[in-house]
Amino acid sequence: MTPPLPALLDQIHTEAQALYGKGRVADYIPALGEVPPRQFGMAVALVSGESHTVGDAQVPFSLQSITKLFTFVIALKLMGEGLWQRVGREPSGAAFNSIVQLETENGIPRNPFINAGALVITDILTSRYAHLDYALLGALRRLADEPNLHWNPRVAKSERDTAHRNMAMAYFMKSHGNFQNAPELVLDNYCRQCATEMNCQQLAQATLFLANGGRDLAMDGQPDELFLGADDTRRVNALLLTCGAYDAAGDFAYRIGLPVKTGVGGGIVAVVPGVGTVAVWSPELDAKGNSVLGAFALERLVALTGWGHTTL
Amino acid sequence: MTPPLPALLDQIHTEAQALYGKGRVADYIPALGEVPPRQFGMAVALVSGESHTVGDAQVPFSLQSITKLFTFVIALKLMGEGLWQRVGREPSGAAFNSIVQLETENGIPRNPFINAGALVITDILTSRYAHLDYALLGALRRLADEPNLHWNPRVAKSERDTAHRNMAMAYFMKSHGNFQNAPELVLDNYCRQCATEMNCQQLAQATLFLANGGRDLAMDGQPDELFLGADDTRRVNALLLTCGAYDAAGDFAYRIGLPVKTGVGGGIVAVVPGVGTVAVWSPELDAKGNSVLGAFALERLVALTGWGHTTL
Amino acid sequence: MTPPLPALLDQIHTEAQALYGKGRVADYIPALGEVPPRQFGMAVALVSGESHTVGDAQVPFSLQSITKLFTFVIALKLMGEGLWQRVGREPSGAAFNSIVQLETENGIPRNPFINAGALVITDILTSRYAHLDYALLGALRRLADEPNLHWNPRVAKSERDTAHRNMAMAYFMKSHGNFQNAPELVLDNYCRQCATEMNCQQLAQATLFLANGGRDLAMDGQPDELFLGADDTRRVNALLLTCGAYDAAGDFAYRIGLPVKTGVGGGIVAVVPGVGTVAVWSPELDAKGNSVLGAFALERLVALTGWGHTTL
Amino acid sequence: MTPPLPALLDQIHTEAQALYGKGRVADYIPALGEVPPRQFGMAVALVSGESHTVGDAQVPFSLQSITKLFTFVIALKLMGEGLWQRVGREPSGAAFNSIVQLETENGIPRNPFINAGALVITDILTSRYAHLDYALLGALRRLADEPNLHWNPRVAKSERDTAHRNMAMAYFMKSHGNFQNAPELVLDNYCRQCATEMNCQQLAQATLFLANGGRDLAMDGQPDELFLGADDTRRVNALLLTCGAYDAAGDFAYRIGLPVKTGVGGGIVAVVPGVGTVAVWSPELDAKGNSVLGAFALERLVALTGWGHTTL
């Protein structure tokens, strides 16, 4: 019989700490490189309303690529199936920042979670919203039921100053007619977006609609609202399972078997359809840019709870 | 409320027939090109023991790449985690018969379901079994509870005569030290393997262990046997979800959201973990080599039953 | 016995006109697309001081990539062998505007004549000269002995407005640390550079130093000056022979066998070491971006004079 | 004033020996790896009939890829321009044994001097000659005026045993319809061809027709015979200049500026059109598979004689 969640989280916390030092904090964005490496937080939010945390689950961290999940959902709500004219939905088979695929496939990125695809999504939202803050922070505040969410201007600036490769991809897609706005403007928005900060508890909460058939769990006793249609929710989860962990998507699916989205800030959020969500954070990354302790913690949680077995 | 399965299958059968003529029968293997195109069969096997069929579900067809699922499972049982020294588990991001990836990744195929990866698996089994028939047909006969399964020698020969590209991949991997046997011998086995024939009912039955935590459903009143461990079963399903439909894996995940394996003979088998399996067959293929009516039928079945929602 | 040059040029002029309509004027830069297609000019300048022209040899045209020859020579004079830290000297084996090679080779372009390589050269010159006009127009005016050379501001603007792909390459190289200045600034200079206009007679004259061991032929009775060292002159010619015609370099070498530089404005300049230079211009381009009539005219000239035989 | 050739060769010999140890003997073919590294020979044959040698110019070595020059010339004589339906004439921009380019360009190798292209040439000759010995050895014996030329059966066997990658390329081209014979048979011929042995003096002699407008220099007082047409001779030289040194062709052109063909046996032959030929041999190779001392010796010879200047 499975022990209760709090005991499981404690056990995983203890086991995970043995892995400190096995990865490296991302340093290609200077401001990110300053984060103390030996931190670990984890939060589980269940569709029942229950939630549990362990470790540094209240420490805000930089969401980075995890924001791509939310901007994608917003764009999907706006554009529906028309979105797939601008971006594909296949695993990339290449590094998250590869430009090769764009050349051989006419400037259409493979999926919305590699950098090029996320830039297209931000381009779409830039055309729609005068201030992307409204779209993204507004959605996150509502989903997390937390009015105090912000992006870190120092991280955003550090990211913008070193965004040459993303600029290259934006211009490349523009040369193929797959970019509407000035790359400079979209990159400003993109770097602010990536610099959004949340803690594990907030992130698990904000993602809960994906485990709940698209329904947002209202915290205050009011009835749930449908944030995303049930079919689209299933599709988003499918895309997270096949493309959510950069070019380690297959490895994550194999080890963890859940829809996930990872970020170079060290965060990972996972969806257990019908059950709940898990957010985990630890800054040290493996060679593919995914959190070492985070991936381990999810793998252990799946093994100990059998959650992977019920979904796959 | 969902109508009963027999009615659903009838409805899907009717709807699917409207798509005749939208695809083309595979003709790169001459003997396969002779199959009459306008055929459609579908079978559902449930872990409860129940099963239902519609259309040409008793007509044997050439399994082709669907056999890769079974040879992979056999190799995984033999080698365990050591298997991943020989083959990766990431989506390929390229066509099923691409050789480019092999050059840039030292002769290690991306996953066991692209041609190069399946050749490595057959190479492994060739080293182990004097007659690969024993390994593959034996397993299929047990799993399907059907002693009369065979491979079609005419299809096997036709396939072997035109196997130049697969020979190229085998030699290329050999040049990287990732091939143990003579390519000629492995290709003989591989072409016989691909020429294995089953019908939808048998295929759904043979795959049922993947929906049942690895347990083989004994037909004759005896207790189930564990064919594959529960963890490995989950992992195989994960791999089928991310890599089972060639370079349309992302599209299949998005539309269908189930672990699948497709073949150029027009068959597709899908796993609904905890529920059952679906085998569908129709020879006309889309541009990516997947059955047009088969993919449609699965998409409809998922939409009508909500099976996709419970798993993802 | 070879007929005299004027008669040969007349003959080639007549033969070449039969090819009108076989190519297309470049239209990816809108202002270039307005050039009337049926024009043909040719000029030969000999190291003896003699020169001959035929057809529209006095009509100025947009040099485009032909300027890469001159900016490269200026950069080589400035940096010597150090230049090869920033750019390679191998044929690219890919289209002139491919970005793939940059990703697999760490942002170092294959050679100075593909777009990426030419951008690096312009970046180098941008670091050195406050006004690139001085460097390039100054050199061209001296070499052509013609004070009235300019760039066409309308073409430069049209080019700058559509320079997304070149911007992508500049940013990509910047992300690899192989770009010193702001891409925007370098692109301004690059587009002005490409918009430089000369006629065939001026171009043949300006290139004559490459046929003369690096010595500039002074027009006014003064002694020659050494514009480029003899060894470097030979090396520049070698590079023009292997890389001067985009990804048709091998075909040009095979058919013509001379160092050449082509441009999408329809110009081609060829060097006959020890003998002289040939400039030819006709706006219609083949699929690889080289002038149809220009390539034909050079091939005929080589066949009729045997110049190719003495050099190769 | 240039010193006489014998003194130049002595000087170069002395200088070159300082480079012993800078490269490595090819060991991917085991039998080649046994050649003692510290050997250096050089021979110059002039169209005047004069010839000079220095060092180990009488020691036979394995021609390897240098044979591709001769098989190409024989195929060109047989097929004329039709040859270019089977193989391209552009520099490859990739390693000599790359298979990537074949996939993206429909099984047509870039040029006759990369492995894939040379295999196509051998396939063509295999269709024409019952015994390829006749075609190649016969031509070499005539051109070198030396009846005792052979291939080394031990090297041929060693090469054949490790020819997996070449087999892969042959099968790959066969899958694209660009291979007529059984790959096994062509590889037998190819490995024997590569194992042909000559010494520097013989090799310089055998190549002299390329410096002499295609005329074979008869040794015995009889008049010259035309071995190859003058136009084709120029074209072969152009191809050697752009593609003769694998993916170091641009570097060779830059440093040496002559048509060359290199081999992993450590040999290089260079053509000085109108002047003569140079054969040089030393087994230690650089990272791109070209002889370290050989390339150095040619660079020095060109610098000291100015031969590069007259041709380019």
mmCIF file of N, CA and C in Angstrom, chain C residues 76 81 84 89-94 110 230-232 234-235 237-239 241-242 247-251 253-257 259 273 288 302 308-312, chain D residues 76 81 84 89-94 110 230-232 234-235 237-239 241-242 247-251 253-257 259 273 288 302 308-312:
data_model
loop_
_atom_site.group_PDB
_atom_site.id
_atom_site.type_symbol
_atom_site.label_atom_id
_atom_site.label_comp_id
_atom_site.label_asym_id
_atom_site.label_seq_id
_atom_site.Cartn_x
_atom_site.Cartn_y
_atom_site.Cartn_z
ATOM 1 N N LEU C 76 41.851 41.249 -46.267
ATOM 2 C CA LEU C 76 43.080 40.446 -46.283
ATOM 3 C C LEU C 76 44.309 41.342 -46.145
ATOM 4 N N GLU C 81 46.975 36.740 -42.444
ATOM 5 C CA GLU C 81 46.540 35.381 -42.138
ATOM 6 C C GLU C 81 45.565 35.330 -40.958
ATOM 7 N N TRP C 84 41.780 34.313 -41.202
ATOM 8 C CA TRP C 84 41.265 32.945 -41.231
ATOM 9 C C TRP C 84 40.823 32.439 -39.881
ATOM 10 N N ARG C 89 38.060 28.863 -45.701
ATOM 11 C CA ARG C 89 38.374 29.046 -47.115
ATOM 12 C C ARG C 89 38.074 27.787 -47.906
ATOM 13 N N GLU C 90 37.024 27.099 -47.476
ATOM 14 C CA GLU C 90 36.593 25.892 -48.182
ATOM 15 C C GLU C 90 35.297 26.168 -48.939
ATOM 16 N N PRO C 91 35.118 25.492 -50.075
ATOM 17 C CA PRO C 91 33.814 25.579 -50.751
ATOM 18 C C PRO C 91 32.710 25.186 -49.774
ATOM 19 N N SER C 92 31.538 25.781 -49.937
ATOM 20 C CA SER C 92 30.521 25.564 -48.910
ATOM 21 C C SER C 92 29.704 24.300 -49.114
ATOM 22 N N GLY C 93 29.571 23.850 -50.353
ATOM 23 C CA GLY C 93 28.718 22.691 -50.577
ATOM 24 C C GLY C 93 27.261 22.953 -50.254
ATOM 25 N N ALA C 94 26.883 24.213 -50.141
ATOM 26 C CA ALA C 94 25.477 24.534 -49.832
ATOM 27 C C ALA C 94 25.144 25.869 -50.484
ATOM 28 N N ARG C 110 32.021 29.171 -44.044
ATOM 29 C CA ARG C 110 32.929 28.373 -44.848
ATOM 30 C C ARG C 110 33.947 29.188 -45.654
ATOM 31 N N ALA C 230 52.166 39.403 -54.330
ATOM 32 C CA ALA C 230 52.037 38.383 -55.374
ATOM 33 C C ALA C 230 51.472 37.077 -54.802
ATOM 34 N N ASP C 231 51.944 36.670 -53.629
ATOM 35 C CA ASP C 231 51.437 35.426 -53.043
ATOM 36 C C ASP C 231 49.948 35.548 -52.703
ATOM 37 N N ASP C 232 49.588 36.675 -52.099
ATOM 38 C CA ASP C 232 48.179 36.871 -51.765
ATOM 39 C C ASP C 232 47.322 36.932 -53.025
ATOM 40 N N ARG C 234 47.798 35.329 -55.816
ATOM 41 C CA ARG C 234 47.580 33.949 -56.237
ATOM 42 C C ARG C 234 46.518 33.274 -55.352
ATOM 43 N N ARG C 235 46.589 33.546 -54.055
ATOM 44 C CA ARG C 235 45.638 32.919 -53.121
ATOM 45 C C ARG C 235 44.211 33.416 -53.352
ATOM 46 N N ASN C 237 43.000 34.441 -56.146
ATOM 47 C CA ASN C 237 42.538 33.787 -57.366
ATOM 48 C C ASN C 237 42.121 32.338 -57.102
ATOM 49 N N ALA C 238 42.904 31.649 -56.278
ATOM 50 C CA ALA C 238 42.544 30.263 -55.941
ATOM 51 C C ALA C 238 41.173 30.211 -55.271
ATOM 52 N N LEU C 239 40.946 31.133 -54.368
ATOM 53 C CA LEU C 239 39.672 31.166 -53.653
ATOM 54 C C LEU C 239 38.526 31.497 -54.599
ATOM 55 N N LEU C 241 38.445 30.720 -57.694
ATOM 56 C CA LEU C 241 38.220 29.543 -58.531
ATOM 57 C C LEU C 241 37.408 28.488 -57.785
ATOM 58 N N THR C 242 37.673 28.315 -56.493
ATOM 59 C CA THR C 242 36.984 27.258 -55.748
ATOM 60 C C THR C 242 35.666 27.711 -55.135
ATOM 61 N N ASP C 247 27.293 27.878 -54.994
ATOM 62 C CA ASP C 247 27.395 26.417 -55.018
ATOM 63 C C ASP C 247 27.472 25.876 -56.450
ATOM 64 N N ALA C 248 27.744 26.757 -57.411
ATOM 65 C CA ALA C 248 28.041 26.285 -58.764
ATOM 66 C C ALA C 248 29.526 26.406 -59.041
ATOM 67 N N ALA C 249 30.338 26.557 -57.984
ATOM 68 C CA ALA C 249 31.766 26.776 -58.177
ATOM 69 C C ALA C 249 32.394 25.640 -58.983
ATOM 70 N N GLY C 250 32.020 24.408 -58.663
ATOM 71 C CA GLY C 250 32.590 23.268 -59.373
ATOM 72 C C GLY C 250 32.195 23.295 -60.837
ATOM 73 N N ASP C 251 30.953 23.606 -61.096
ATOM 74 C CA ASP C 251 30.486 23.670 -62.475
ATOM 75 C C ASP C 251 31.202 24.775 -63.242
ATOM 76 N N ALA C 253 34.182 25.992 -62.558
ATOM 77 C CA ALA C 253 35.573 25.569 -62.753
ATOM 78 C C ALA C 253 35.654 24.598 -63.914
ATOM 79 N N TYR C 254 34.690 23.697 -63.963
ATOM 80 C CA TYR C 254 34.689 22.675 -65.019
ATOM 81 C C TYR C 254 34.483 23.311 -66.395
ATOM 82 N N ARG C 255 33.524 24.208 -66.497
ATOM 83 C CA ARG C 255 33.188 24.781 -67.791
ATOM 84 C C ARG C 255 34.141 25.908 -68.200
ATOM 85 N N ILE C 256 34.603 26.677 -67.225
ATOM 86 C CA ILE C 256 35.344 27.900 -67.536
ATOM 87 C C ILE C 256 36.783 27.820 -67.045
ATOM 88 N N GLY C 257 36.956 27.268 -65.856
ATOM 89 C CA GLY C 257 38.315 27.041 -65.380
ATOM 90 C C GLY C 257 39.091 28.293 -65.020
ATOM 91 N N PRO C 259 39.360 31.819 -62.218
ATOM 92 C CA PRO C 259 38.839 32.480 -61.024
ATOM 93 C C PRO C 259 37.736 33.460 -61.432
ATOM 94 N N PRO C 273 45.037 34.821 -65.178
ATOM 95 C CA PRO C 273 46.313 35.257 -64.604
ATOM 96 C C PRO C 273 47.385 35.448 -65.671
ATOM 97 N N LYS C 288 20.868 28.843 -59.872
ATOM 98 C CA LYS C 288 21.851 29.017 -58.806
ATOM 99 C C LYS C 288 22.272 30.473 -58.638
ATOM 100 N N VAL C 302 36.650 31.280 -73.327
ATOM 101 C CA VAL C 302 37.723 30.353 -72.935
ATOM 102 C C VAL C 302 37.955 29.321 -74.043
ATOM 103 N N GLY C 308 41.696 29.179 -70.944
ATOM 104 C CA GLY C 308 41.554 28.172 -69.899
ATOM 105 C C GLY C 308 42.693 27.162 -69.961
ATOM 106 N N HIS C 309 43.132 26.810 -71.161
ATOM 107 C CA HIS C 309 44.170 25.791 -71.315
ATOM 108 C C HIS C 309 45.507 26.248 -70.767
ATOM 109 N N THR C 310 45.788 27.524 -70.915
ATOM 110 C CA THR C 310 47.104 27.952 -70.434
ATOM 111 C C THR C 310 47.129 28.060 -68.923
ATOM 112 N N THR C 311 45.959 28.327 -68.329
ATOM 113 C CA THR C 311 45.994 28.469 -66.873
ATOM 114 C C THR C 311 45.774 27.159 -66.141
ATOM 115 N N LEU C 312 45.004 26.295 -66.705
ATOM 116 C CA LEU C 312 44.783 25.008 -66.026
ATOM 117 C C LEU C 312 45.388 23.885 -66.852
ATOM 118 N N LEU D 76 35.330 8.998 -67.989
ATOM 119 C CA LEU D 76 35.021 10.190 -68.788
ATOM 120 C C LEU D 76 35.252 9.905 -70.264
ATOM 121 N N GLU D 81 30.022 13.441 -71.602
ATOM 122 C CA GLU D 81 29.170 14.274 -70.745
ATOM 123 C C GLU D 81 28.073 13.461 -70.045
ATOM 124 N N TRP D 84 27.886 12.847 -66.169
ATOM 125 C CA TRP D 84 27.350 13.783 -65.163
ATOM 126 C C TRP D 84 25.902 13.501 -64.813
ATOM 127 N N ARG D 89 29.761 17.513 -59.985
ATOM 128 C CA ARG D 89 31.122 18.027 -60.084
ATOM 129 C C ARG D 89 31.308 19.247 -59.208
ATOM 130 N N GLU D 90 30.634 19.226 -58.064
ATOM 131 C CA GLU D 90 30.782 20.311 -57.093
ATOM 132 C C GLU D 90 31.585 19.830 -55.891
ATOM 133 N N PRO D 91 32.350 20.729 -55.279
ATOM 134 C CA PRO D 91 32.998 20.382 -54.012
ATOM 135 C C PRO D 91 31.942 19.901 -53.021
ATOM 136 N N SER D 92 32.329 18.976 -52.140
ATOM 137 C CA SER D 92 31.301 18.354 -51.303
ATOM 138 C C SER D 92 30.982 19.149 -50.055
ATOM 139 N N GLY D 93 31.919 19.925 -49.559
ATOM 140 C CA GLY D 93 31.648 20.616 -48.302
ATOM 141 C C GLY D 93 31.471 19.691 -47.126
ATOM 142 N N ALA D 94 31.878 18.446 -47.254
ATOM 143 C CA ALA D 94 31.739 17.483 -46.156
ATOM 144 C C ALA D 94 32.875 16.475 -46.257
ATOM 145 N N ARG D 110 28.358 14.152 -54.864
ATOM 146 C CA ARG D 110 28.760 15.491 -55.254
ATOM 147 C C ARG D 110 29.826 15.544 -56.345
ATOM 148 N N ALA D 230 41.939 17.799 -75.300
ATOM 149 C CA ALA D 230 42.463 18.993 -74.618
ATOM 150 C C ALA D 230 41.404 19.630 -73.723
ATOM 151 N N ASP D 231 40.175 19.724 -74.203
ATOM 152 C CA ASP D 231 39.130 20.328 -73.374
ATOM 153 C C ASP D 231 38.864 19.494 -72.121
ATOM 154 N N ASP D 232 38.788 18.175 -72.321
ATOM 155 C CA ASP D 232 38.564 17.311 -71.162
ATOM 156 C C ASP D 232 39.737 17.385 -70.185
ATOM 157 N N ARG D 234 41.626 19.971 -69.543
ATOM 158 C CA ARG D 234 41.426 21.182 -68.747
ATOM 159 C C ARG D 234 40.346 20.966 -67.682
ATOM 160 N N ARG D 235 39.267 20.273 -68.082
ATOM 161 C CA ARG D 235 38.171 20.050 -67.140
ATOM 162 C C ARG D 235 38.582 19.137 -65.990
ATOM 163 N N ASN D 237 41.551 18.840 -64.797
ATOM 164 C CA ASN D 237 42.398 19.651 -63.919
ATOM 165 C C ASN D 237 41.556 20.583 -63.042
ATOM 166 N N ALA D 238 40.528 21.170 -63.639
ATOM 167 C CA ALA D 238 39.658 22.051 -62.847
ATOM 168 C C ALA D 238 39.027 21.280 -61.696
ATOM 169 N N LEU D 239 38.582 20.068 -61.993
ATOM 170 C CA LEU D 239 37.949 19.256 -60.963
ATOM 171 C C LEU D 239 38.955 18.867 -59.876
ATOM 172 N N LEU D 241 41.448 20.642 -58.982
ATOM 173 C CA LEU D 241 41.722 21.844 -58.190
ATOM 174 C C LEU D 241 40.604 22.102 -57.180
ATOM 175 N N THR D 242 39.362 21.861 -57.581
ATOM 176 C CA THR D 242 38.250 22.181 -56.679
ATOM 177 C C THR D 242 37.875 21.026 -55.752
ATOM 178 N N ASP D 247 37.821 17.374 -48.205
ATOM 179 C CA ASP D 247 37.250 18.638 -47.733
ATOM 180 C C ASP D 247 38.327 19.646 -47.354
ATOM 181 N N ALA D 248 39.571 19.400 -47.780
ATOM 182 C CA ALA D 248 40.613 20.413 -47.646
ATOM 183 C C ALA D 248 40.916 21.036 -49.007
ATOM 184 N N ALA D 249 40.015 20.857 -49.960
ATOM 185 C CA ALA D 249 40.280 21.338 -51.318
ATOM 186 C C ALA D 249 40.531 22.842 -51.324
ATOM 187 N N GLY D 250 39.727 23.589 -50.576
ATOM 188 C CA GLY D 250 39.905 25.032 -50.546
ATOM 189 C C GLY D 250 41.255 25.397 -49.947
ATOM 190 N N ASP D 251 41.633 24.716 -48.893
ATOM 191 C CA ASP D 251 42.918 24.984 -48.260
ATOM 192 C C ASP D 251 44.070 24.656 -49.197
ATOM 193 N N ALA D 253 43.940 24.617 -52.494
ATOM 194 C CA ALA D 253 43.940 25.612 -53.563
ATOM 195 C C ALA D 253 44.600 26.890 -53.077
ATOM 196 N N TYR D 254 44.289 27.267 -51.852
ATOM 197 C CA TYR D 254 44.832 28.506 -51.293
ATOM 198 C C TYR D 254 46.345 28.417 -51.114
ATOM 199 N N ARG D 255 46.801 27.290 -50.562
ATOM 200 C CA ARG D 255 48.231 27.175 -50.249
ATOM 201 C C ARG D 255 49.053 26.810 -51.476
ATOM 202 N N ILE D 256 48.497 25.978 -52.346
ATOM 203 C CA ILE D 256 49.281 25.391 -53.430
ATOM 204 C C ILE D 256 48.790 25.867 -54.791
ATOM 205 N N GLY D 257 47.480 25.947 -54.951
ATOM 206 C CA GLY D 257 46.946 26.521 -56.184
ATOM 207 C C GLY D 257 47.130 25.665 -57.426
ATOM 208 N N PRO D 259 46.040 21.810 -59.467
ATOM 209 C CA PRO D 259 45.224 20.586 -59.445
ATOM 210 C C PRO D 259 46.000 19.480 -58.736
ATOM 211 N N PRO D 273 49.956 22.747 -65.280
ATOM 212 C CA PRO D 273 49.604 22.700 -66.698
ATOM 213 C C PRO D 273 50.656 23.396 -67.575
ATOM 214 N N LYS D 288 42.702 15.744 -41.890
ATOM 215 C CA LYS D 288 41.805 15.612 -43.030
ATOM 216 C C LYS D 288 42.238 14.508 -43.998
ATOM 217 N N VAL D 302 55.934 25.283 -54.947
ATOM 218 C CA VAL D 302 55.197 26.346 -55.631
ATOM 219 C C VAL D 302 55.771 27.715 -55.269
ATOM 220 N N GLY D 308 52.865 28.199 -59.129
ATOM 221 C CA GLY D 308 51.500 28.585 -58.784
ATOM 222 C C GLY D 308 51.117 29.899 -59.447
ATOM 223 N N HIS D 309 52.075 30.818 -59.520
ATOM 224 C CA HIS D 309 51.769 32.143 -60.060
ATOM 225 C C HIS D 309 51.443 32.100 -61.545
ATOM 226 N N THR D 310 52.101 31.222 -62.252
ATOM 227 C CA THR D 310 51.847 31.225 -63.692
ATOM 228 C C THR D 310 50.509 30.569 -64.011
ATOM 229 N N THR D 311 50.084 29.671 -63.146
ATOM 230 C CA THR D 311 48.829 29.012 -63.476
ATOM 231 C C THR D 311 47.633 29.742 -62.904
ATOM 232 N N LEU D 312 47.799 30.349 -61.780
ATOM 233 C CA LEU D 312 46.641 31.065 -61.211
ATOM 234 C C LEU D 312 46.949 32.554 -61.223
#
